[in-house]
JSON list of C-alpha atoms in Angstrom, two decimals:
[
{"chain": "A", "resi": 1, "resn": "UNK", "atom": "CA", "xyz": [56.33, 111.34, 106.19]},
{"chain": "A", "resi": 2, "resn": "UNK", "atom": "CA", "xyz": [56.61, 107.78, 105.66]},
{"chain": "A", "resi": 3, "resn": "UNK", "atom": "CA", "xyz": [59.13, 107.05, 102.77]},
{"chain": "A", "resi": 4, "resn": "UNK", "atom": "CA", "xyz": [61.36, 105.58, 99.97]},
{"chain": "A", "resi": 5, "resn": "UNK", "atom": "CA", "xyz": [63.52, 108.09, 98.40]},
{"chain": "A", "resi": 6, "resn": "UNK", "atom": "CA", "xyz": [65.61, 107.49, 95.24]},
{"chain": "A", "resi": 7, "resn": "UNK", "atom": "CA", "xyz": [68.53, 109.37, 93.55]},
{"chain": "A", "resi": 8, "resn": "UNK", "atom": "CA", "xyz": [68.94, 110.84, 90.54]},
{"chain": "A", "resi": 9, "resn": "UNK", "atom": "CA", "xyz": [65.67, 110.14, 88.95]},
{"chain": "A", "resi": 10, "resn": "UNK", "atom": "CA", "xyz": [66.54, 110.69, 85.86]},
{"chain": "A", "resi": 11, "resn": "UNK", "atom": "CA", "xyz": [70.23, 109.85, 84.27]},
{"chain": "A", "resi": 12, "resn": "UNK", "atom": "CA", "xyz": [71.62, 110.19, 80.84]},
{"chain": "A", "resi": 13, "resn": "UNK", "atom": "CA", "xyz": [74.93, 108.03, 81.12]},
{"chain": "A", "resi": 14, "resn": "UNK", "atom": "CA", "xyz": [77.22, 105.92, 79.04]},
{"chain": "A", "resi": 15, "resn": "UNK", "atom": "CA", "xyz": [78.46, 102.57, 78.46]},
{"chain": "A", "resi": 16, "resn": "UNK", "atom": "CA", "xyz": [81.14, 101.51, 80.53]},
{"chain": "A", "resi": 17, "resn": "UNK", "atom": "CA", "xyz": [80.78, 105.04, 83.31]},
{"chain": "A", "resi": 18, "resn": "UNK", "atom": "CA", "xyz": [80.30, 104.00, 86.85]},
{"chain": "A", "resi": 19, "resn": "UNK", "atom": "CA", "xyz": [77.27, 104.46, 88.81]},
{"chain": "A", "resi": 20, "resn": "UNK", "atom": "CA", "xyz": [75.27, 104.69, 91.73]},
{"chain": "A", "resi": 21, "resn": "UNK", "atom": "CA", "xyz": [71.66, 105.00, 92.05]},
{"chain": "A", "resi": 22, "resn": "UNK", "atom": "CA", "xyz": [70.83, 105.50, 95.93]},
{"chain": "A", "resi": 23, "resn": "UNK", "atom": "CA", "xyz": [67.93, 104.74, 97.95]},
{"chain": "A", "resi": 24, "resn": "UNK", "atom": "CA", "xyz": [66.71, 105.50, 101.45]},
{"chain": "A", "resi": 25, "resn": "UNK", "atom": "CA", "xyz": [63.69, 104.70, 103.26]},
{"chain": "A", "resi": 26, "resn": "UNK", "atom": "CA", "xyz": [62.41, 106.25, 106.71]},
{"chain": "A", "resi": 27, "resn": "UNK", "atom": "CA", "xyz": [60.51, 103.17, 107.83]},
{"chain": "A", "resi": 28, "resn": "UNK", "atom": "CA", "xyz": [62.79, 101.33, 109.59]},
{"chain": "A", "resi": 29, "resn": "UNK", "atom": "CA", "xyz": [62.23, 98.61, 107.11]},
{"chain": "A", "resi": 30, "resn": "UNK", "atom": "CA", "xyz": [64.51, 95.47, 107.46]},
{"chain": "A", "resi": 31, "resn": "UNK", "atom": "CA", "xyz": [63.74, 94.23, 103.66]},
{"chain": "A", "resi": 32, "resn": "UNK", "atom": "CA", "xyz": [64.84, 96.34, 100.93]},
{"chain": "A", "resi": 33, "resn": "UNK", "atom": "CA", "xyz": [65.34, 95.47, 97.06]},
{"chain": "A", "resi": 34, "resn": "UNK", "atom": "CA", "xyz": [66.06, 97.07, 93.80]},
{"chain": "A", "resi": 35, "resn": "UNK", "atom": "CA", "xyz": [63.65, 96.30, 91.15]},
{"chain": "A", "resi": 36, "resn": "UNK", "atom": "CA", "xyz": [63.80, 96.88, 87.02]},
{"chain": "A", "resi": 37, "resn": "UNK", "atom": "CA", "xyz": [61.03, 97.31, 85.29]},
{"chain": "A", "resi": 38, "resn": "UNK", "atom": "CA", "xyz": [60.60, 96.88, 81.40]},
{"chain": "A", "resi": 39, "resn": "UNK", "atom": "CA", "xyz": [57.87, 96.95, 78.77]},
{"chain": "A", "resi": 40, "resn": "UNK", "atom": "CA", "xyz": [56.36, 93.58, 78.58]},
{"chain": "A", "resi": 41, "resn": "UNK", "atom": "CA", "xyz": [58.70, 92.19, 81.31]},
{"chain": "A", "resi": 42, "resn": "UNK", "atom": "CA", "xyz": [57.26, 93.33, 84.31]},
{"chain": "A", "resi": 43, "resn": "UNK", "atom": "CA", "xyz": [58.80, 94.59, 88.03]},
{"chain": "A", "resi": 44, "resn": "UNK", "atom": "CA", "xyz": [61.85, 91.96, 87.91]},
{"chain": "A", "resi": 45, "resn": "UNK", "atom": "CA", "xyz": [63.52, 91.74, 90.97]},
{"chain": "A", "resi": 46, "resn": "UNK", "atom": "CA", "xyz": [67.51, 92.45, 90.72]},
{"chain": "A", "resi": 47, "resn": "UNK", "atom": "CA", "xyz": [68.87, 92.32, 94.17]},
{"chain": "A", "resi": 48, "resn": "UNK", "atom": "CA", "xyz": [67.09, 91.98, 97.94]},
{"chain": "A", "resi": 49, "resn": "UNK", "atom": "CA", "xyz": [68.44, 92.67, 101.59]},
{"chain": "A", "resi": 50, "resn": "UNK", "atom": "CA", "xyz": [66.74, 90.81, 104.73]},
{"chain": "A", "resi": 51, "resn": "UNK", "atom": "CA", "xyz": [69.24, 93.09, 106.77]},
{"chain": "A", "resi": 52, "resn": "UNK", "atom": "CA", "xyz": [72.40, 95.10, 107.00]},
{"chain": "A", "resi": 53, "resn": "UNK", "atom": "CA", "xyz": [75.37, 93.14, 105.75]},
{"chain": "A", "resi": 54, "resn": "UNK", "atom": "CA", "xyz": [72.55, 91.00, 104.38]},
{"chain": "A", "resi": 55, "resn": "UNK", "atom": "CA", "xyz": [72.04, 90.65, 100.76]},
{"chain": "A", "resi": 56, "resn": "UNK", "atom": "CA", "xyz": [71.25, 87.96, 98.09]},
{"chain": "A", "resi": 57, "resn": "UNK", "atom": "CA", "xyz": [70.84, 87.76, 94.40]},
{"chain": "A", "resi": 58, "resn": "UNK", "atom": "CA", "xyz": [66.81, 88.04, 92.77]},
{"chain": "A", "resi": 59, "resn": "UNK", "atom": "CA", "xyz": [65.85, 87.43, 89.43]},
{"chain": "A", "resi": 60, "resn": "UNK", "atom": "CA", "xyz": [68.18, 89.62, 86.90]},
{"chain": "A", "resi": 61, "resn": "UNK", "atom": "CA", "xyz": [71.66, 90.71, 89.52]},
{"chain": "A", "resi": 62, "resn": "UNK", "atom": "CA", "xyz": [73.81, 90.16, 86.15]},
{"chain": "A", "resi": 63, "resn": "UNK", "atom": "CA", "xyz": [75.88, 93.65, 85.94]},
{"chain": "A", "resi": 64, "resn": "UNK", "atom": "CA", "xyz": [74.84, 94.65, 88.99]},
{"chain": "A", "resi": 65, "resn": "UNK", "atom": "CA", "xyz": [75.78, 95.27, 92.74]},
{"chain": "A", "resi": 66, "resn": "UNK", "atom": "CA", "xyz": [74.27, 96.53, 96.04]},
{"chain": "A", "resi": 67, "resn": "UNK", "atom": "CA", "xyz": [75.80, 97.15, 99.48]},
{"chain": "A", "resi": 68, "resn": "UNK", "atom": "CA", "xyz": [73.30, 97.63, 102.82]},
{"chain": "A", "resi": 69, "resn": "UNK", "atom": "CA", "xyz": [76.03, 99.05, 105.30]},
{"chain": "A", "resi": 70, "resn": "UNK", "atom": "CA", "xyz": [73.07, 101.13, 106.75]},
{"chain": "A", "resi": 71, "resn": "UNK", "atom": "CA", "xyz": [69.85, 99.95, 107.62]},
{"chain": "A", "resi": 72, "resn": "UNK", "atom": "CA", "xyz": [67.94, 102.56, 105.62]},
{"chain": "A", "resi": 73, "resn": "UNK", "atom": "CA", "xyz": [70.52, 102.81, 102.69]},
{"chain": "A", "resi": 74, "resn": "UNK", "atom": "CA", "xyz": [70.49, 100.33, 99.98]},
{"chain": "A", "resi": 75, "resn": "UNK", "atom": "CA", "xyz": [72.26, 101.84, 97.12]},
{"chain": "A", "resi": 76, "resn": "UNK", "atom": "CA", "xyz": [72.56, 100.33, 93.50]},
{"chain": "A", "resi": 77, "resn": "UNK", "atom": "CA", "xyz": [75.91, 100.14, 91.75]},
{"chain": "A", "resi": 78, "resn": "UNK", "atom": "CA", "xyz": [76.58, 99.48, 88.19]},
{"chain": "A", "resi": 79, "resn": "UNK", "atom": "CA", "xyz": [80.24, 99.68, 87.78]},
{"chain": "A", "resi": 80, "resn": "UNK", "atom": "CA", "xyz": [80.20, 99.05, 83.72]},
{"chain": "A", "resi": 81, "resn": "UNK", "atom": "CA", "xyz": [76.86, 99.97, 82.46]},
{"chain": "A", "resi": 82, "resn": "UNK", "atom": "CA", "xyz": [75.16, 98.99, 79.12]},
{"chain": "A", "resi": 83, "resn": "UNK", "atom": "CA", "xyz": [72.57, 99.83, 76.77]},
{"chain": "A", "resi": 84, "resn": "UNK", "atom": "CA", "xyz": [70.68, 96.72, 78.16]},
{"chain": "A", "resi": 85, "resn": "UNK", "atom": "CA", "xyz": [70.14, 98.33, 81.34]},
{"chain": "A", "resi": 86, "resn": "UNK", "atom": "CA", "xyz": [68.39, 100.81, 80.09]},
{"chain": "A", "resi": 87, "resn": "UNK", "atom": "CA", "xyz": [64.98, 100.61, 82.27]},
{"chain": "A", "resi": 88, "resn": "UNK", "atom": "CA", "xyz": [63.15, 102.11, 84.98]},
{"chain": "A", "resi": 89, "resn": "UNK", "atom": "CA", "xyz": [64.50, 101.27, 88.65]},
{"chain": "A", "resi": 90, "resn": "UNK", "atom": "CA", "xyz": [62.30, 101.02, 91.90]},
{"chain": "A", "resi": 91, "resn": "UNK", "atom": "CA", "xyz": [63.77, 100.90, 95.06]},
{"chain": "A", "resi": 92, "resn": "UNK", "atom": "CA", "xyz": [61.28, 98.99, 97.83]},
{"chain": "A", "resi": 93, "resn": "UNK", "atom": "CA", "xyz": [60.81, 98.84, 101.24]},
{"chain": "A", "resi": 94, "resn": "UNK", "atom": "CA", "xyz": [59.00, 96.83, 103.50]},
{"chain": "A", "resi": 95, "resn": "UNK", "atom": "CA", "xyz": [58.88, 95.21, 107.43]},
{"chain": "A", "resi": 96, "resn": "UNK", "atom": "CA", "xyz": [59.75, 91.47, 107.11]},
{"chain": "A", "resi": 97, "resn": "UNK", "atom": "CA", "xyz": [56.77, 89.19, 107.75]},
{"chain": "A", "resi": 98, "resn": "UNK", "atom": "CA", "xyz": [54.68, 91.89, 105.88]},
{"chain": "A", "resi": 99, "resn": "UNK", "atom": "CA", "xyz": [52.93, 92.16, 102.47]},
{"chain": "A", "resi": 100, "resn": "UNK", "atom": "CA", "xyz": [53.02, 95.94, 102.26]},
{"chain": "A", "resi": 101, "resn": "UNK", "atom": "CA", "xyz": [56.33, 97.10, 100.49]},
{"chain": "A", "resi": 102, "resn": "UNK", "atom": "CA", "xyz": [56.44, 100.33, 100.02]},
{"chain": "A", "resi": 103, "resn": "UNK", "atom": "CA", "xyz": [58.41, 101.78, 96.52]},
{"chain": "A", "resi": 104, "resn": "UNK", "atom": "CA", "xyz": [60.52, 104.48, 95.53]},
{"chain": "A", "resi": 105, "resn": "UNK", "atom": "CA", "xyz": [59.73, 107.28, 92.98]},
{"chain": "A", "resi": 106, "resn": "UNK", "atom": "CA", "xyz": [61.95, 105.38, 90.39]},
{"chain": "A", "resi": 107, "resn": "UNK", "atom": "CA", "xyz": [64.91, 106.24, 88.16]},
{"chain": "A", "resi": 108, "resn": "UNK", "atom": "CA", "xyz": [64.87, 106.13, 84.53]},
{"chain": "A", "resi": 109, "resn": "UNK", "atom": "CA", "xyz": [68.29, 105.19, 83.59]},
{"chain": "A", "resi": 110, "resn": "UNK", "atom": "CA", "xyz": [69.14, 105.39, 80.14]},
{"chain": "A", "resi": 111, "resn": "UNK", "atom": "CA", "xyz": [73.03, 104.46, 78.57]},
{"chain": "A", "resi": 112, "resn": "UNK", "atom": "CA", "xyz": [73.92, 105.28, 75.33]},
{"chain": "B", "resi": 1, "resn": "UNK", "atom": "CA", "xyz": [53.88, 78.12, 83.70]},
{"chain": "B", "resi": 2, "resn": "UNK", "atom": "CA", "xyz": [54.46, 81.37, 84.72]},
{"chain": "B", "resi": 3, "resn": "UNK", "atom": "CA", "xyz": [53.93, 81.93, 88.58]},
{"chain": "B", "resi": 4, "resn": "UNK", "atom": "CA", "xyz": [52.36, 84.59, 88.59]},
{"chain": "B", "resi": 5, "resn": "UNK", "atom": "CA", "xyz": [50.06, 85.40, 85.20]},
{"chain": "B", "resi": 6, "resn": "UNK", "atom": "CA", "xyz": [47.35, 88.20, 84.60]},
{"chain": "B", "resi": 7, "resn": "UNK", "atom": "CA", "xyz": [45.96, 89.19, 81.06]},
{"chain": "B", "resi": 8, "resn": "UNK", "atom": "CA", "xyz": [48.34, 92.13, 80.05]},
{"chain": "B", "resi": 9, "resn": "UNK", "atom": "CA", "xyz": [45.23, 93.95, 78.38]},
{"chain": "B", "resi": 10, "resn": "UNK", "atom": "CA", "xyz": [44.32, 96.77, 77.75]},
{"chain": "B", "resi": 11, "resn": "UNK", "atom": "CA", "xyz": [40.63, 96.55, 78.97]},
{"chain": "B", "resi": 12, "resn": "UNK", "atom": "CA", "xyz": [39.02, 99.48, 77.60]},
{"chain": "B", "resi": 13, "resn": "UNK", "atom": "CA", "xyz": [35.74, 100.66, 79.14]},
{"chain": "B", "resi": 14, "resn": "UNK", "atom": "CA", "xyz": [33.36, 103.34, 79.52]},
{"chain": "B", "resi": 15, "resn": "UNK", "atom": "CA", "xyz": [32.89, 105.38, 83.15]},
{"chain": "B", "resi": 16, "resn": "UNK", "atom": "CA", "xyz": [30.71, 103.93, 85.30]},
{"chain": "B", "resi": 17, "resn": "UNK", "atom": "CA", "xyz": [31.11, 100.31, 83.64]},
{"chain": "B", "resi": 18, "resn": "UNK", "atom": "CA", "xyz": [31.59, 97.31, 85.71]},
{"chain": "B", "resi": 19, "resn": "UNK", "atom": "CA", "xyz": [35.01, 95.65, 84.66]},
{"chain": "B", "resi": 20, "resn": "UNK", "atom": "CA", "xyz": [37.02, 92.28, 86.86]},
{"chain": "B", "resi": 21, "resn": "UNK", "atom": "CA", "xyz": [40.43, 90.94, 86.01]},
{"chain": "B", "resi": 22, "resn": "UNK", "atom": "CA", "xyz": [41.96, 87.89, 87.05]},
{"chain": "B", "resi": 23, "resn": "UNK", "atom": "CA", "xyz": [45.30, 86.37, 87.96]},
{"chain": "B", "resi": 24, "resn": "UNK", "atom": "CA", "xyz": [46.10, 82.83, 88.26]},
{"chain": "B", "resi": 25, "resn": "UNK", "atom": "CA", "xyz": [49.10, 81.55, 90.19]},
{"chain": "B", "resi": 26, "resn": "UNK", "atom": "CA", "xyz": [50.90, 78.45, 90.17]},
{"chain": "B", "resi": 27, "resn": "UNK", "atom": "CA", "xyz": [52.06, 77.71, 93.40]},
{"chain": "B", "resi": 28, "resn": "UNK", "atom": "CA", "xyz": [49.77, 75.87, 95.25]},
{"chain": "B", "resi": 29, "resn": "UNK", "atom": "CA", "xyz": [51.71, 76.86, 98.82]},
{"chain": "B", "resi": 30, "resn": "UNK", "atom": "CA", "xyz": [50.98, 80.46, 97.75]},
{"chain": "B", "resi": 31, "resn": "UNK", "atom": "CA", "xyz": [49.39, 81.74, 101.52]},
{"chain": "B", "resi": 32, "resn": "UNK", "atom": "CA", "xyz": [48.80, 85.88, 100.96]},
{"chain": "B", "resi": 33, "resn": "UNK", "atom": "CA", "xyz": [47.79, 87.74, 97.91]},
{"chain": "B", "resi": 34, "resn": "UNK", "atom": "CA", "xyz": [47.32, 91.59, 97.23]},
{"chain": "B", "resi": 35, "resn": "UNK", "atom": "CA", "xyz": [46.62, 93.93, 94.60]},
{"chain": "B", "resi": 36, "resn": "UNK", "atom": "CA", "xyz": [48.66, 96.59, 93.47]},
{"chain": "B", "resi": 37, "resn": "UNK", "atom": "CA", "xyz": [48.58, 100.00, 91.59]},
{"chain": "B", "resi": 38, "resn": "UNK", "atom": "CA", "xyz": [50.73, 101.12, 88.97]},
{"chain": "B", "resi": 39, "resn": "UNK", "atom": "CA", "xyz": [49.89, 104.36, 87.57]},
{"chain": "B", "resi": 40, "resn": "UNK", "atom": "CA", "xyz": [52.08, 105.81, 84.21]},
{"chain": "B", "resi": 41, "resn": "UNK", "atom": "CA", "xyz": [55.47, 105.82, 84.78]},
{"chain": "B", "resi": 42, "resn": "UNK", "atom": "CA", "xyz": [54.85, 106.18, 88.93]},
{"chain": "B", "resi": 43, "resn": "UNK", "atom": "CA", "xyz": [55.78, 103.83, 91.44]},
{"chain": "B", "resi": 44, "resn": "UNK", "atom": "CA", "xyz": [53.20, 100.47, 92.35]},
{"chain": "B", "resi": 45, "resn": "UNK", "atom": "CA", "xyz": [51.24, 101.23, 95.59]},
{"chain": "B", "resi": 46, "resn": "UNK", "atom": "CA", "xyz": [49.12, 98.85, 97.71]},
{"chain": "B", "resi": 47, "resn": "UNK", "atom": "CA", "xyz": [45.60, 98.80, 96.41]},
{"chain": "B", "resi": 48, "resn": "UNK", "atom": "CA", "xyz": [44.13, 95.92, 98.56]},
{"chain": "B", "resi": 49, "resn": "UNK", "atom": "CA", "xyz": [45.05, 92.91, 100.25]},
{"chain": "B", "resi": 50, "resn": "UNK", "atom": "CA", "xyz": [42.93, 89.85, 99.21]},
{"chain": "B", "resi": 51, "resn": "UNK", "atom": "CA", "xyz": [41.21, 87.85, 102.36]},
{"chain": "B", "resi": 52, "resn": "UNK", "atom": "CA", "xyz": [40.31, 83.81, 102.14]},
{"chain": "B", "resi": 53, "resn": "UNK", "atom": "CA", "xyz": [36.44, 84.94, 102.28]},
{"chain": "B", "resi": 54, "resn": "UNK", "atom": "CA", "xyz": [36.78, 88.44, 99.98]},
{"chain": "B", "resi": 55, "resn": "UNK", "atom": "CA", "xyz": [37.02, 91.29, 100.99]},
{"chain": "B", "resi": 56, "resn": "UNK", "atom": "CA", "xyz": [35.37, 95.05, 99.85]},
{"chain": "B", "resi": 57, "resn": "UNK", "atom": "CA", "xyz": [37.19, 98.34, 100.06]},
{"chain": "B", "resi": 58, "resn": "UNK", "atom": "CA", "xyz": [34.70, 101.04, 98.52]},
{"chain": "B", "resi": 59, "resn": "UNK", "atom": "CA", "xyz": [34.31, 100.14, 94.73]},
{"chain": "B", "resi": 60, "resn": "UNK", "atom": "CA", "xyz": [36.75, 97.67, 94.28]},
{"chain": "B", "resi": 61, "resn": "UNK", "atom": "CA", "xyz": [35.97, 93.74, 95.57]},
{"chain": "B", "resi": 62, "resn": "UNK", "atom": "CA", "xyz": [38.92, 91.32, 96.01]},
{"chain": "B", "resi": 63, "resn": "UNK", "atom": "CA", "xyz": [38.34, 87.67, 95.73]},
{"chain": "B", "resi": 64, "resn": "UNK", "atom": "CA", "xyz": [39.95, 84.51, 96.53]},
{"chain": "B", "resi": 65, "resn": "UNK", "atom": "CA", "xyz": [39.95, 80.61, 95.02]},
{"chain": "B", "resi": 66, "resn": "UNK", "atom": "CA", "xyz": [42.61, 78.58, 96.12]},
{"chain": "B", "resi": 67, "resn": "UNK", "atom": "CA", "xyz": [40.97, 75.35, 94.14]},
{"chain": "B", "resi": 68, "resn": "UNK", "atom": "CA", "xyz": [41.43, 76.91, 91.19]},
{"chain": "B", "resi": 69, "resn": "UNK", "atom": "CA", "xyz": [44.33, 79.15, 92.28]},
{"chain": "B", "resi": 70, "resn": "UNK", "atom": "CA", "xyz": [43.47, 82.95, 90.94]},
{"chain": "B", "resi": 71, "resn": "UNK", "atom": "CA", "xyz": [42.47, 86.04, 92.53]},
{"chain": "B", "resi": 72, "resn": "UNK", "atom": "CA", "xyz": [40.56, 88.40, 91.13]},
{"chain": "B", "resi": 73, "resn": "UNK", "atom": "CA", "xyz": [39.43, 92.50, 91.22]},
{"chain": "B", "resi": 74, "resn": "UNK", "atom": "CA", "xyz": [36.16, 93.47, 90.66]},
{"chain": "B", "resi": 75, "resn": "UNK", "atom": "CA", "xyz": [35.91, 97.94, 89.93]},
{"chain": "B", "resi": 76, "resn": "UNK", "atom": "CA", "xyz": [32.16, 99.02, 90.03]},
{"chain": "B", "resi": 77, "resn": "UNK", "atom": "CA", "xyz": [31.00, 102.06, 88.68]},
{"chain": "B", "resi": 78, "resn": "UNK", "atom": "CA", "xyz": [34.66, 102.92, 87.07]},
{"chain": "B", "resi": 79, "resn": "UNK", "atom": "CA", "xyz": [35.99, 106.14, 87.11]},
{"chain": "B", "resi": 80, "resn": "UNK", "atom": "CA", "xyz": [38.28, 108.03, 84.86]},
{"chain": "B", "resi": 81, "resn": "UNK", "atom": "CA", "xyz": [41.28, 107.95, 88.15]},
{"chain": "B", "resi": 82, "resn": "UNK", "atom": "CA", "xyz": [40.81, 104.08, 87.65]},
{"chain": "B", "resi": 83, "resn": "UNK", "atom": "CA", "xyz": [42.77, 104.16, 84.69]},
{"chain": "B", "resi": 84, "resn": "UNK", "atom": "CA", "xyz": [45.95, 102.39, 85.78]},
{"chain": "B", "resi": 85, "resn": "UNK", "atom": "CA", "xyz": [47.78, 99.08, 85.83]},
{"chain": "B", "resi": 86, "resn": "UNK", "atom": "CA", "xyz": [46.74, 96.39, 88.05]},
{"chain": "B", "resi": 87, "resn": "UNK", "atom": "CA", "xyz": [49.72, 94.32, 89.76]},
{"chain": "B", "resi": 88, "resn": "UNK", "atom": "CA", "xyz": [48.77, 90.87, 91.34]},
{"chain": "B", "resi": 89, "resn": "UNK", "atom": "CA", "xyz": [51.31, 89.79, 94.02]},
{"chain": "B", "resi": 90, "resn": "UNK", "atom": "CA", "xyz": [51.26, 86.60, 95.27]},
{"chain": "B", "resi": 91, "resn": "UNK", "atom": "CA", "xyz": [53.42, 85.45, 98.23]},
{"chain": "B", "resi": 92, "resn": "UNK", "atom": "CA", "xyz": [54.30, 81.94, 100.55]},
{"chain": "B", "resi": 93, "resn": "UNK", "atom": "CA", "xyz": [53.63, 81.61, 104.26]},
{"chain": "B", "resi": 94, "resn": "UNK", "atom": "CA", "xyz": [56.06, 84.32, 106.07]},
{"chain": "B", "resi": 95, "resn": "UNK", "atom": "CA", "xyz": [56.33, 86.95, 103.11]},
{"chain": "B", "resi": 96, "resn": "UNK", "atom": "CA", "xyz": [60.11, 85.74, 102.33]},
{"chain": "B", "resi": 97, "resn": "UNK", "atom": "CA", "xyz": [59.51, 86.79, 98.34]},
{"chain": "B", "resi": 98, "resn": "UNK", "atom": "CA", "xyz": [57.02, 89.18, 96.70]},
{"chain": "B", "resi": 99, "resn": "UNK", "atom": "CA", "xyz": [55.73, 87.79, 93.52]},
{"chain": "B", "resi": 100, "resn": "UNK", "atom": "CA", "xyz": [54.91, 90.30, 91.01]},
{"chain": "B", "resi": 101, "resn": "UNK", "atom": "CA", "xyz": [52.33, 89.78, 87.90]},
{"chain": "B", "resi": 102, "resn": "UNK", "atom": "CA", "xyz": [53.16, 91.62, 84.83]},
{"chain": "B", "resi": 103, "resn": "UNK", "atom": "CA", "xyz": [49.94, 93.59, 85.55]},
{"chain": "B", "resi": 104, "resn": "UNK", "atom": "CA", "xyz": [46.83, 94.69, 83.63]},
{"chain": "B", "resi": 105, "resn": "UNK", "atom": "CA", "xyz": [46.10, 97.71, 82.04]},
{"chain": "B", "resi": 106, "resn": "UNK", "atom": "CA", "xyz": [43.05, 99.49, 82.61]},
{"chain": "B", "resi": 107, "resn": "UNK", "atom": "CA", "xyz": [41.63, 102.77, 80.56]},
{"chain": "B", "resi": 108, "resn": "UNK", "atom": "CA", "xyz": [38.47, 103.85, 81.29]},
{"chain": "B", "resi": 109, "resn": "UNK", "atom": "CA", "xyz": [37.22, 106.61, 79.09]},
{"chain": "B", "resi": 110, "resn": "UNK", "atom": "CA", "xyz": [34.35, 109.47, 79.14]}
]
């Protein structure tokens, strides 16, 4: 089956404790990105990949960092997290040249 | 202006109703356009792509006018699975970026 996959889903953390939210996809996709979500704000894009080794800054990368070693691994790294990344993360897939992405189940990260 | 702007809502209807959003965008080089679903707290999924001459996929009609730059989705005879939020995404000529509307929410009640 055809899919984004994204680890943990949910996570209880604190400020200033390391972590990593991963995220694999099956599809062979070139393009992946990481994606917050927030009441009122939108999907706001964080980070994007065109390819492995690839990766660029979106909308909101502040306190954040990715790595895309693999071409189906795009994991999300917070290496000091704070309350105001509490929010709901999507992971997304899609072919380059293509309209379809394809998302994750999402993580709901909250730091106390 | 915001690039990419739909009426938040909520647009509250009765089943069966007939009910259309809209989303404008501002960048006139804007080439493909698509309509997503976000259900509570679940991921968005592809609804529909949005074609230059409209385009029909069961109940729900997608339209296109680049004069006046919007898109809009047109749900006939509404069901209580419609309830959801309604993503407009708007991108330029070789999909580099996926432009994401803040959506519009949809409850359709008994």
């Amino acid at each position: 089956e055809a899919q984004v996959t994204q680890n943990p889903r949910y996570l209880i953390t604190v400020t200033g404790k390391k972590l990593t939210v991963t995220c694999s996809q099956n599809m062979n996709h070139e393009y992946m990105s990481w994606y917050r979500q927030d009441p009122g704000l939108g999907l706001r894009q964080i980070y994007y990949s065109m390819n492995v080794e690839v990766t660029d800054k979106g909308d909101v990368p502040e306190g954040y960092k990715v790595s895309r070693k693999e071409k189906r691994n795009f994991p999300l790294i917070l290496e000091s997290p704070s309350p105001n990344q509490t929010s709901l993360y999507f992971c997304a897939s899609r072919t380059l040249g293509e309209g379809t992405q394809y998302f994750g189940p999402g993580t709901r990260l909250t730091v106390l | 202006r915001k690039e990419v702007e739909q009426d938040p809502g909520p647009f509250n209807v009765p089943e069966g109703a007939t009910v259309a959003f809209n989303c404008t965008y501002s960048n006139s080089a804007s080439q493909s356009f698509f309509w997503y679903r976000q259900d509570c707290r679940k991921e968005p999924k592809l609804l529909m792509s949005v074609y230059s001459s409209g385009n029909e996929d069961g109940r729900f009609t997608a339209q296109l006018n680049r004069a006046s730059q919007y898109i809009s989705l047109l749900i006939r005879d509404s069901k209580l699975s419609d309830s959801a939020t309604y993503l407009c995404v708007v991108t330029p000529s070789g999909y580099s970026t996926l432009t994401f509307g803040k959506g519009t929410m949809l409850l359709v009640s008994p």
